[in-house]
Short mmCIF file of C-alpha atoms and ligand atoms in Angstrom, two decimals:
data_model
loop_
_atom_site.label_atom_id
_atom_site.label_comp_id
_atom_site.label_asym_id
_atom_site.label_seq_id
_atom_site.Cartn_x
_atom_site.Cartn_y
_atom_site.Cartn_z
CA MET A 147 -75.10 -32.93 12.01
CA ALA A 148 -72.17 -34.74 13.64
CA SER A 149 -71.42 -32.34 16.45
CA THR A 150 -69.44 -33.69 19.14
CA PHE A 151 -70.39 -33.42 22.73
CA ARG A 152 -68.89 -34.50 25.89
CA LYS A 153 -71.33 -36.37 28.69
CA LEU A 154 -71.20 -40.29 29.73
CA ARG A 155 -71.48 -43.00 26.94
CA VAL A 156 -70.40 -46.57 26.99
CA VAL A 157 -68.23 -47.21 24.58
CA TRP A 158 -66.52 -51.45 24.36
CA THR A 159 -63.02 -52.03 24.14
CA ALA A 160 -61.76 -55.51 22.82
CA GLY A 161 -65.53 -56.96 23.73
CA ALA A 162 -65.28 -55.21 27.65
CA VAL A 163 -68.29 -52.33 27.98
CA LEU A 164 -66.96 -49.57 29.80
CA VAL A 165 -68.38 -46.55 31.14
CA CYS A 166 -66.57 -43.57 30.86
CA LEU A 167 -67.03 -39.98 29.66
CA LEU A 168 -65.96 -39.10 25.63
CA PRO A 169 -67.60 -37.63 22.77
CA ALA A 170 -71.15 -38.59 21.53
CA ILE A 171 -72.54 -38.02 17.88
CA SER A 172 -75.19 -35.52 18.27
CA HIS A 173 -78.06 -35.97 15.74
CA GLY A 174 -80.55 -32.87 16.22
CA SER A 175 -82.42 -33.55 19.94
CA ASP A 176 -82.16 -37.44 20.35
CA GLU A 177 -78.42 -37.36 22.14
CA VAL A 178 -78.50 -40.85 22.59
CA PRO A 179 -74.75 -42.77 23.00
CA TYR A 180 -73.39 -45.32 20.13
CA VAL A 181 -74.87 -48.11 21.61
CA PRO A 182 -72.24 -51.64 20.90
CA PRO A 183 -74.11 -54.56 18.42
CA LYS A 184 -73.91 -57.88 21.05
CA SER A 185 -72.64 -60.11 18.36
CA PRO A 186 -69.62 -61.20 18.31
CA VAL A 187 -69.17 -61.95 14.96
CA VAL A 188 -70.71 -58.64 13.96
CA ARG A 189 -68.22 -56.77 15.86
CA GLU A 190 -65.31 -58.89 14.50
CA LYS A 191 -66.82 -57.11 10.82
CA LEU A 192 -66.92 -53.70 12.45
CA GLU A 193 -63.20 -54.17 12.94
CA TRP A 194 -62.55 -55.07 9.39
CA PHE A 195 -64.74 -52.16 8.62
CA ARG A 196 -62.34 -49.68 10.64
CA ASP A 197 -59.27 -51.38 8.73
CA GLN A 198 -60.60 -49.78 5.10
CA LYS A 199 -61.05 -46.57 5.50
CA LEU A 200 -62.18 -46.06 2.51
CA CYS A 201 -65.30 -46.19 -0.11
CA LEU A 202 -65.92 -45.56 -2.98
CA MET A 203 -70.02 -43.81 -2.41
CA MET A 204 -72.28 -43.88 -5.82
CA HIS A 205 -75.42 -42.22 -6.06
CA PHE A 206 -77.52 -43.73 -8.71
CA GLY A 207 -80.64 -43.42 -10.31
CA VAL A 208 -82.96 -41.87 -12.42
CA TYR A 209 -82.09 -37.81 -11.53
CA SER A 210 -78.83 -38.69 -12.47
CA ILE A 211 -79.86 -37.95 -16.49
CA LEU A 212 -81.39 -34.81 -15.98
CA GLY A 213 -78.51 -33.83 -13.47
CA ILE A 214 -80.54 -33.03 -11.07
CA THR A 215 -81.09 -33.71 -7.28
CA GLU A 216 -82.03 -36.78 -6.32
CA SER A 217 -85.22 -37.21 -5.18
CA TRP A 218 -86.06 -34.63 -3.42
CA PRO A 219 -87.89 -32.22 -5.96
CA LEU A 220 -90.55 -34.81 -5.18
CA SER A 221 -90.75 -33.78 -2.15
CA THR A 222 -92.87 -30.40 -2.71
CA LYS A 223 -91.82 -29.18 0.52
CA ASP A 224 -88.49 -29.45 -0.23
CA ALA A 225 -88.46 -27.95 -3.85
CA PHE A 226 -87.74 -24.72 -2.24
CA TRP A 227 -84.05 -26.09 -2.48
CA ALA A 228 -84.04 -29.02 -4.35
CA ARG A 229 -86.07 -27.76 -7.51
CA THR A 230 -83.37 -24.60 -7.76
CA ASP A 231 -81.79 -26.25 -10.17
CA ILE A 232 -84.48 -27.81 -12.42
CA GLU A 233 -85.75 -25.50 -14.99
CA TRP A 234 -88.95 -27.23 -15.53
CA THR A 235 -92.94 -26.86 -15.15
CA LYS A 236 -94.95 -25.54 -12.15
CA ASP A 237 -97.76 -27.70 -12.17
CA ASP A 238 -96.55 -30.19 -8.92
CA ALA A 239 -98.42 -32.47 -9.93
CA GLU A 240 -96.74 -32.70 -13.63
CA PHE A 241 -93.60 -32.31 -12.33
CA LYS A 242 -93.79 -34.87 -10.27
CA ARG A 243 -95.52 -37.58 -13.30
CA GLN A 244 -91.95 -36.73 -15.71
CA TYR A 245 -90.02 -37.14 -12.38
CA PHE A 246 -91.26 -40.88 -12.10
CA ALA A 247 -91.92 -41.12 -15.94
CA LEU A 248 -87.78 -40.98 -16.52
CA ASN A 249 -87.73 -45.00 -15.58
CA LYS A 250 -88.63 -44.81 -19.08
CA CYS A 251 -85.35 -43.16 -20.55
CA PHE A 252 -83.06 -45.04 -17.94
CA ASN A 253 -80.51 -46.86 -20.29
CA PRO A 254 -76.90 -46.26 -18.88
CA VAL A 255 -75.99 -48.30 -21.69
CA ARG A 256 -71.43 -48.03 -20.99
CA PHE A 257 -72.30 -49.31 -17.34
CA ASN A 258 -69.72 -51.40 -16.39
CA GLY A 259 -69.09 -52.53 -12.76
CA SER A 260 -66.18 -54.83 -13.37
CA GLU A 261 -64.68 -51.05 -14.66
CA ILE A 262 -65.77 -49.48 -11.48
CA ALA A 263 -64.26 -51.92 -9.56
CA LYS A 264 -61.30 -52.25 -11.00
CA THR A 265 -60.86 -48.67 -11.11
CA ALA A 266 -61.54 -48.42 -7.55
CA LYS A 267 -59.12 -51.18 -6.54
CA ARG A 268 -56.47 -49.52 -8.49
CA CYS A 269 -57.22 -46.14 -6.74
CA GLY A 270 -56.80 -47.97 -3.31
CA PHE A 271 -60.66 -47.72 -1.96
CA ARG A 272 -61.46 -50.82 -0.13
CA TYR A 273 -65.25 -50.94 -0.46
CA VAL A 274 -68.08 -49.61 -2.73
CA ALA A 275 -71.54 -48.58 -1.16
CA PHE A 276 -74.09 -47.92 -4.14
CA THR A 277 -77.54 -46.86 -4.61
CA THR A 278 -80.40 -49.71 -4.77
CA LYS A 279 -83.04 -47.60 -4.29
CA HIS A 280 -83.19 -43.99 -2.90
CA HIS A 281 -85.83 -42.02 -2.11
CA ASP A 282 -87.95 -41.71 -5.15
CA GLY A 283 -88.24 -45.23 -5.15
CA PHE A 284 -86.70 -46.59 -8.74
CA CYS A 285 -84.83 -50.00 -7.68
CA LEU A 286 -81.52 -50.72 -9.52
CA TYR A 287 -82.07 -54.28 -9.02
CA ASP A 288 -84.50 -57.12 -9.37
CA THR A 289 -87.32 -56.91 -6.59
CA LYS A 290 -90.10 -58.66 -7.24
CA LEU A 291 -91.77 -56.24 -5.69
CA THR A 292 -92.45 -53.25 -7.53
CA ASP A 293 -92.07 -52.79 -11.82
CA TYR A 294 -90.51 -49.41 -10.85
CA LYS A 295 -86.80 -50.93 -11.47
CA THR A 296 -84.31 -50.89 -14.65
CA THR A 297 -85.13 -54.86 -14.70
CA ALA A 298 -89.13 -53.82 -15.90
CA PRO A 299 -89.99 -54.19 -19.66
CA GLU A 300 -90.84 -50.05 -19.51
CA CYS A 301 -88.14 -49.59 -18.85
CA PRO A 302 -85.08 -49.65 -21.92
CA TYR A 303 -82.24 -50.90 -19.72
CA SER A 304 -83.61 -54.34 -19.26
CA ALA A 305 -83.27 -55.06 -22.58
CA ASN A 306 -79.22 -54.99 -21.65
CA PRO A 307 -77.78 -58.19 -20.43
CA ASN A 308 -76.52 -55.86 -17.29
CA ALA A 309 -80.16 -54.68 -16.29
CA ASP A 310 -79.65 -55.97 -12.33
CA ILE A 311 -77.25 -53.38 -11.71
CA VAL A 312 -76.65 -54.30 -8.51
CA LYS A 313 -75.96 -57.84 -8.97
CA ASN A 314 -73.55 -56.76 -11.93
CA LEU A 315 -71.49 -54.32 -9.67
CA PHE A 316 -71.66 -56.22 -6.12
CA ASP A 317 -70.98 -59.63 -8.53
CA ALA A 318 -67.52 -56.94 -9.89
CA CYS A 319 -66.69 -55.93 -6.52
CA ARG A 320 -66.80 -59.28 -4.72
CA ALA A 321 -64.43 -60.34 -7.56
CA GLU A 322 -61.61 -57.75 -7.32
CA GLY A 323 -61.74 -58.36 -3.32
CA LEU A 324 -63.55 -55.22 -2.33
CA GLY A 325 -66.12 -54.38 0.43
CA ILE A 326 -69.70 -54.14 -0.50
CA SER A 327 -72.15 -51.74 1.20
CA ALA A 328 -76.31 -51.37 0.05
CA TYR A 329 -77.70 -48.12 0.31
CA PHE A 330 -80.89 -48.65 0.83
CA SER A 331 -83.93 -46.08 1.03
CA LYS A 332 -86.22 -47.07 4.09
CA PRO A 333 -89.15 -44.47 2.21
CA ASP A 334 -90.30 -45.03 -1.29
CA TRP A 335 -92.19 -42.27 -2.37
CA HIS A 336 -93.47 -44.16 -5.34
CA HIS A 337 -95.16 -47.38 -2.95
CA ASP A 338 -98.98 -45.77 -2.49
CA ASP A 339 -98.55 -47.63 1.21
CA PHE A 340 -96.08 -44.50 1.79
CA TRP A 341 -97.48 -41.77 -0.49
CA GLU A 342 -100.62 -42.47 -2.23
CA ASN A 343 -100.87 -42.02 -5.93
CA CYS A 344 -97.53 -41.19 -6.06
CA GLY A 345 -98.09 -37.93 -4.10
CA ILE A 346 -99.33 -36.28 -7.09
CA GLY A 347 -101.94 -34.02 -5.94
CA THR A 348 -100.50 -33.77 -2.07
CA ARG A 349 -98.26 -31.19 -0.82
CA THR A 350 -95.17 -34.08 -0.01
CA ASP A 351 -93.00 -33.77 2.41
CA ARG A 352 -90.48 -37.15 3.39
CA TYR A 353 -93.75 -38.65 5.71
CA PRO A 354 -96.15 -41.00 4.21
CA THR A 355 -99.21 -38.97 3.11
CA TYR A 356 -101.53 -40.49 5.55
CA ASP A 357 -101.73 -40.99 9.41
CA THR A 358 -100.29 -44.59 9.86
CA ALA A 359 -102.22 -44.64 13.27
CA LYS A 360 -105.27 -43.87 12.10
CA ASN A 361 -104.74 -46.84 8.72
CA PRO A 362 -102.35 -49.50 10.67
CA GLU A 363 -103.13 -52.07 7.50
CA LYS A 364 -101.67 -49.67 4.78
CA TRP A 365 -98.00 -49.01 7.41
CA ALA A 366 -98.22 -52.58 7.80
CA ARG A 367 -98.43 -52.94 4.28
CA PHE A 368 -95.59 -50.80 3.63
CA ARG A 369 -93.67 -52.63 6.86
CA GLU A 370 -94.01 -56.03 4.34
CA PHE A 371 -93.13 -54.30 1.70
CA ALA A 372 -89.77 -52.84 3.41
CA LYS A 373 -88.75 -56.07 4.34
CA GLY A 374 -89.04 -58.16 1.71
CA GLN A 375 -87.05 -55.67 -0.49
CA ILE A 376 -84.26 -55.72 2.36
CA LEU A 377 -84.19 -59.32 2.71
CA GLU A 378 -84.45 -59.78 -1.34
CA LEU A 379 -81.11 -57.54 -1.09
CA VAL A 380 -79.64 -59.65 1.60
CA LYS A 381 -80.82 -63.12 0.06
CA GLY A 382 -79.93 -62.86 -3.79
CA TYR A 383 -76.67 -60.65 -4.20
CA GLY A 384 -74.16 -62.73 -2.44
CA PRO A 385 -72.52 -61.18 0.48
CA ILE A 386 -72.97 -58.33 1.81
CA ASP A 387 -71.05 -56.43 4.53
CA ILE A 388 -73.01 -53.22 4.77
CA LEU A 389 -77.10 -52.61 5.30
CA TRP A 390 -76.55 -48.89 4.79
CA LEU A 391 -80.44 -47.72 5.05
CA ASP A 392 -81.09 -44.07 4.90
CA GLY A 393 -83.76 -42.29 5.14
CA GLY A 394 -84.08 -41.97 9.18
CA TRP A 395 -86.95 -39.86 9.87
CA VAL A 396 -88.84 -43.43 9.18
CA LYS A 397 -88.91 -44.37 12.75
CA PRO A 398 -91.20 -45.19 15.53
CA SER A 399 -91.16 -41.57 17.05
CA LYS A 400 -92.09 -40.58 13.80
CA GLY A 401 -94.98 -43.39 13.51
CA CYS A 402 -93.19 -44.73 10.96
CA ASP A 403 -92.41 -48.05 12.67
CA LEU A 404 -90.86 -50.51 10.24
CA GLY A 405 -89.71 -53.25 12.87
CA MET A 406 -86.19 -53.04 12.12
CA THR A 407 -84.37 -54.59 14.75
CA ASP A 408 -87.27 -57.83 13.23
CA ILE A 409 -85.67 -57.33 10.21
CA ILE A 410 -82.43 -57.09 10.81
CA ALA A 411 -82.27 -60.39 12.53
CA ALA A 412 -84.09 -62.28 10.00
CA ALA A 413 -81.22 -60.46 7.43
CA ARG A 414 -78.79 -62.11 10.18
CA GLN A 415 -80.00 -65.66 10.03
CA ILE A 416 -78.95 -64.85 6.25
CA GLN A 417 -75.79 -63.43 6.93
CA PRO A 418 -75.18 -63.27 10.37
CA ASP A 419 -72.07 -61.41 10.41
CA LEU A 420 -74.43 -58.29 8.45
CA ILE A 421 -73.51 -54.85 9.41
CA SER A 422 -76.50 -52.60 9.93
CA VAL A 423 -76.24 -48.74 10.10
CA ASP A 424 -80.32 -48.15 10.50
CA ARG A 425 -79.79 -43.88 10.30
CA GLY A 426 -80.24 -41.54 12.18
CA GLN A 427 -80.92 -44.15 14.94
CA ARG A 428 -79.45 -44.54 18.48
CA ASN A 429 -79.32 -48.13 18.51
CA GLU A 430 -78.70 -51.51 18.35
CA ASN A 431 -78.90 -51.09 14.18
CA MET A 432 -77.09 -48.68 13.89
CA ASN A 433 -73.73 -49.81 14.01
CA ILE A 434 -71.59 -46.90 12.31
CA ALA A 435 -72.26 -43.38 12.65
CA THR A 436 -72.68 -41.86 10.03
CA PRO A 437 -71.52 -37.83 9.58
CA GLU A 438 -72.74 -36.28 6.55
CA GLN A 439 -70.61 -33.83 4.47
CA THR A 440 -68.41 -33.42 7.82
CA VAL A 441 -65.87 -34.58 9.83
CA PRO A 442 -66.22 -34.79 13.30
CA ASP A 443 -64.07 -32.60 15.30
CA GLU A 444 -62.46 -35.04 17.99
CA PRO A 445 -61.89 -38.74 16.94
CA LEU A 446 -64.56 -40.64 18.07
CA ASP A 447 -63.91 -44.15 19.03
CA TYR A 448 -66.45 -46.36 18.08
CA PRO A 449 -66.72 -47.45 14.46
CA TRP A 450 -67.65 -44.05 11.83
CA GLU A 451 -67.37 -43.24 8.67
CA SER A 452 -68.18 -39.74 7.30
CA CYS A 453 -70.19 -39.89 3.84
CA ILE A 454 -68.77 -36.17 1.16
CA THR A 455 -69.71 -35.69 -2.15
CA MET A 456 -66.50 -34.87 -4.27
CA SER A 457 -68.07 -31.95 -6.02
CA ASP A 458 -71.25 -30.33 -4.77
CA GLY A 459 -74.24 -32.84 -4.84
CA TRP A 460 -75.47 -36.18 -4.50
CA GLY A 461 -76.40 -37.73 -8.34
CA TYR A 462 -74.63 -36.48 -11.49
CA HIS A 463 -74.66 -32.80 -12.56
CA TYR A 464 -73.51 -31.61 -15.92
CA ASP A 465 -71.78 -28.47 -14.28
CA ASP A 466 -70.57 -29.54 -11.62
CA THR A 467 -68.03 -28.24 -9.15
CA TYR A 468 -64.72 -30.89 -7.59
CA LYS A 469 -62.77 -30.44 -4.83
CA SER A 470 -59.07 -30.86 -5.59
CA PRO A 471 -57.36 -33.40 -5.78
CA ARG A 472 -55.33 -32.29 -2.51
CA ALA A 473 -58.35 -31.04 -0.26
CA LEU A 474 -59.34 -34.27 -0.76
CA ILE A 475 -56.29 -36.28 -0.05
CA HIS A 476 -56.07 -34.42 3.06
CA MET A 477 -59.51 -34.52 4.07
CA LEU A 478 -59.38 -38.56 3.97
CA ILE A 479 -55.76 -37.95 6.37
CA ASP A 480 -58.19 -36.48 8.75
CA VAL A 481 -60.56 -38.61 8.75
CA VAL A 482 -58.39 -41.73 9.36
CA ALA A 483 -56.26 -39.64 11.56
CA LYS A 484 -59.83 -39.19 13.64
CA GLY A 485 -59.77 -42.94 13.30
CA GLY A 486 -62.73 -43.07 10.56
CA ASN A 487 -63.52 -44.01 7.09
CA LEU A 488 -64.36 -41.51 3.94
CA ALA A 489 -67.42 -42.79 2.25
CA LEU A 490 -66.14 -40.37 -0.86
CA ASN A 491 -69.54 -39.82 -3.34
CA VAL A 492 -69.30 -39.64 -7.40
CA GLY A 493 -72.70 -39.84 -9.48
CA PRO A 494 -72.40 -41.76 -12.60
CA MET A 495 -73.10 -40.34 -15.33
CA PRO A 496 -76.54 -40.64 -17.51
CA ASP A 497 -74.60 -43.05 -19.75
CA GLY A 498 -73.16 -45.07 -16.64
CA ARG A 499 -69.84 -43.61 -16.79
CA LEU A 500 -67.78 -42.21 -13.74
CA PRO A 501 -67.32 -38.00 -14.87
CA ARG A 502 -63.52 -38.17 -15.88
CA PRO A 503 -62.81 -34.96 -13.32
CA ALA A 504 -63.87 -37.09 -10.46
CA LEU A 505 -61.75 -40.53 -12.33
CA ASP A 506 -58.56 -38.21 -12.63
CA ARG A 507 -59.47 -37.64 -9.20
CA MET A 508 -59.20 -40.92 -7.78
CA GLU A 509 -56.18 -41.95 -9.62
CA THR A 510 -54.13 -39.41 -7.69
CA MET A 511 -55.69 -40.71 -4.44
CA GLY A 512 -54.59 -44.40 -5.86
CA ARG A 513 -50.99 -42.92 -6.40
CA TRP A 514 -50.22 -41.70 -3.00
CA LEU A 515 -52.42 -44.36 -1.26
CA ALA A 516 -49.97 -46.81 -3.05
CA LYS A 517 -47.21 -45.12 -1.16
CA ASN A 518 -48.78 -44.24 1.45
CA GLY A 519 -50.83 -46.75 2.51
CA GLU A 520 -48.94 -47.89 5.20
CA ALA A 521 -49.40 -45.13 7.29
CA ILE A 522 -53.82 -45.06 6.27
CA TYR A 523 -55.19 -48.91 6.37
CA GLY A 524 -55.76 -51.14 9.47
CA THR A 525 -54.62 -47.85 11.07
CA ARG A 526 -57.02 -46.76 14.60
CA ALA A 527 -56.58 -42.99 15.84
CA ALA A 528 -53.33 -42.70 18.05
CA SER A 529 -52.72 -41.14 21.37
CA VAL A 530 -53.18 -37.88 19.55
CA ALA A 531 -54.62 -36.61 16.13
CA SER A 532 -53.16 -33.94 15.26
CA ARG A 533 -50.93 -31.08 15.56
CA GLY A 534 -50.64 -28.03 13.25
CA LYS A 535 -50.31 -30.02 9.84
CA TRP A 536 -49.32 -33.01 11.54
CA ARG A 537 -52.01 -35.82 11.27
CA PHE A 538 -50.98 -39.11 13.45
CA THR A 539 -51.92 -42.94 12.60
CA ARG A 540 -51.57 -46.06 15.40
CA GLY A 541 -51.32 -49.70 13.28
CA LYS A 542 -52.55 -52.40 15.09
CA ASP A 543 -49.11 -54.13 15.61
CA GLY A 544 -48.27 -50.23 17.98
CA ARG A 545 -46.51 -48.38 15.05
CA VAL A 546 -46.52 -45.10 14.85
CA PHE A 547 -46.94 -42.58 11.31
CA ALA A 548 -46.91 -39.00 11.10
CA ILE A 549 -48.51 -37.12 7.79
CA ARG A 550 -47.57 -33.92 7.26
CA LEU A 551 -49.88 -31.61 5.40
CA TRP A 552 -48.57 -29.84 2.41
CA LYS A 553 -49.59 -26.95 1.54
CA GLU A 554 -49.29 -25.92 -2.58
CA SER A 555 -46.79 -22.80 -0.89
CA ASP A 556 -44.61 -25.42 0.97
CA ALA A 557 -42.70 -26.44 -2.15
CA GLY A 558 -39.15 -26.41 -0.98
CA SER A 559 -38.66 -25.99 1.94
CA VAL A 560 -36.59 -28.38 4.20
CA GLY A 561 -36.49 -28.97 7.79
CA VAL A 562 -40.12 -29.67 9.94
CA LEU A 563 -40.88 -28.95 13.51
CA LEU A 564 -42.29 -32.82 14.22
CA ASN A 565 -44.44 -32.42 17.58
CA VAL A 566 -44.93 -35.89 19.25
CA ASP A 567 -46.60 -37.47 21.40
CA ALA A 568 -44.93 -36.85 25.11
CA GLN A 569 -45.86 -39.88 26.29
CA GLN A 570 -44.32 -41.99 23.79
CA GLY A 571 -40.63 -41.27 25.00
CA ASP A 572 -37.98 -40.36 22.78
CA VAL A 573 -37.84 -40.25 19.28
CA VAL A 574 -35.19 -43.23 17.73
CA ARG A 575 -36.15 -42.97 13.99
CA VAL A 576 -38.45 -41.32 11.41
CA ARG A 577 -38.28 -43.48 8.21
CA HIS A 578 -40.30 -41.93 5.35
CA LEU A 579 -42.78 -44.22 4.07
CA ALA A 580 -42.55 -43.39 -0.14
CA SER A 581 -38.84 -43.64 -0.27
CA GLY A 582 -37.76 -45.68 2.67
CA LEU A 583 -34.78 -43.15 3.28
CA ASP A 584 -34.01 -42.48 6.90
CA ILE A 585 -34.53 -38.59 7.39
CA PRO A 586 -32.19 -36.65 10.15
CA PHE A 587 -33.69 -35.31 12.90
CA VAL A 588 -32.76 -33.55 15.76
CA GLU A 589 -34.56 -32.68 19.57
CA SER A 590 -36.19 -28.89 19.43
CA ASP A 591 -35.66 -26.91 22.33
CA GLY A 592 -38.52 -24.44 23.18
CA ASP A 593 -42.00 -24.83 24.45
CA THR A 594 -42.97 -27.83 21.70
CA ARG A 595 -41.37 -30.69 21.83
CA GLY A 596 -40.51 -32.28 19.14
CA VAL A 597 -37.85 -33.14 16.76
CA ILE A 598 -36.60 -30.86 13.59
CA LEU A 599 -36.94 -32.51 10.61
CA THR A 600 -33.54 -31.81 7.75
CA PHE A 601 -34.86 -33.88 4.15
CA PRO A 602 -31.79 -35.48 2.85
CA GLU A 603 -30.81 -35.28 -0.62
CA GLY A 604 -32.49 -37.16 -2.70
CA PHE A 605 -35.61 -36.18 -0.61
CA VAL A 606 -38.82 -35.59 -3.11
CA ARG A 607 -41.42 -33.91 -1.12
CA ASP A 608 -44.79 -34.96 -2.02
CA GLU A 609 -46.69 -32.85 -3.39
CA TYR A 610 -49.71 -33.54 -1.24
CA ALA A 611 -48.61 -35.33 1.75
CA ASP A 612 -45.78 -37.16 3.58
CA ALA A 613 -46.00 -40.05 5.89
CA PHE A 614 -43.42 -40.88 8.17
CA GLU A 615 -43.04 -43.95 10.10
CA VAL A 616 -42.29 -42.39 13.72
CA GLU A 617 -40.18 -44.94 15.62
CA TYR A 618 -39.48 -43.88 19.92
CA ARG A 619 -36.98 -45.91 22.00
CA LYS A 620 -38.69 -48.34 24.55
C1 LIG B 577 -78.38 -36.37 1.92
C2 LIG B 577 -79.08 -36.33 0.98
C3 LIG B 577 -79.82 -38.35 0.55
C4 LIG B 577 -78.75 -38.57 -0.17
C5 LIG B 577 -77.30 -38.62 1.70
C6 LIG B 577 -76.48 -39.42 1.82
O1 LIG B 577 -79.33 -37.04 3.01
O2 LIG B 577 -80.24 -35.92 0.98
O3 LIG B 577 -80.14 -37.84 -0.79
O4 LIG B 577 -78.57 -40.07 0.30
O5 LIG B 577 -77.83 -37.74 1.87
O6 LIG B 577 -75.82 -39.65 2.30
#
């Protein structure tokens, strides 16, 4: 989805708008440049966003109970890929009835927002993204606009004091100083003004089951509903940093105009610095690019966040394969060197806890970040993002960091070639962040400009990656 290409586009730097030749993100055919928000407070908030780097994203909903793909099995036309992990009825209508009835057994009695927030904080995550509602329409907050929610009597979890899961989690995140990104699905397959009769008896796809142009009153009702639900979140759940609206196909060119600009304006009446992510759009409601399951090839100089699953799926799966700690740490470093953030997704288990393999990986990342975070948080892309196994970042104070990604087989290596940016001048000092040791080096001769580091006695190589601050002669 996020292939990069070169074209004329607008960028903004420190408030000035420039037109220049730089990569823009392509989303299918509608290749439109990034449009910076007009509001100065939102621009300032985006600088905060760029400092954060690592987000814990969580997809949680009724699908987590069965460990199936989130929402998508409901779409008949997506069954060919989304129902493959389900040994279930072949009867489409019965399938939908059973899926939607899962609210009657959603009871994550061990969901503990405070524990999740504390773990996320300890492991170096700076903000949390959470599915307040996915496409299936099941709300994990106390919306007044539908009974398909955790707090309605039909759902056993409604008896729990933390039945308003979103409130429980967001309050806990705030208490830990973590930022908050509220995932909300624009499409709602449970709502009669989107999928009539929950799509039961219809060969559904991701769009409304009726022609919105022929039935504008019905669509207007859905518009009001979506607006109402978004404003409930913005009004009733304390400060939210990012409103992350999924379902990019719900847009005017598809006959699905929600009047997003009005909704965002109304939301910003309440929270003026709210960052808006209207996915799939290229307009001023899309303040952050969100490449999905991919990292852009090149640095992008506007705010972006790759959302990537730690395992195979977004929601919890009973048999899942997790990426290795090395792959995750390298991915984070690569994203940061390209100037972006990583929203790393984990699916909580049916009882509400995070799976052990996810926790283990988070702890490993946290240990690495505790030693090397200076080269990660608050940085921007350096003039050169990467050379071979090196990644570079730049502190806002101008300091340059070089991070070496280690393979398992690199064990025991003592000298490495650190390729440095020719424009920066001569290297005068290389400091190993984790130990504070000064690393001796010599200028390399040969074609590649750089210095060769020789690790001194007592230097212990990190298992995954080592970060160095590189000082240049002024
Ligand atoms: C994909 C999935 C969707 C998920 C989203 C997160 O689009 O289909 O279910 O919420 O990724 O970015």
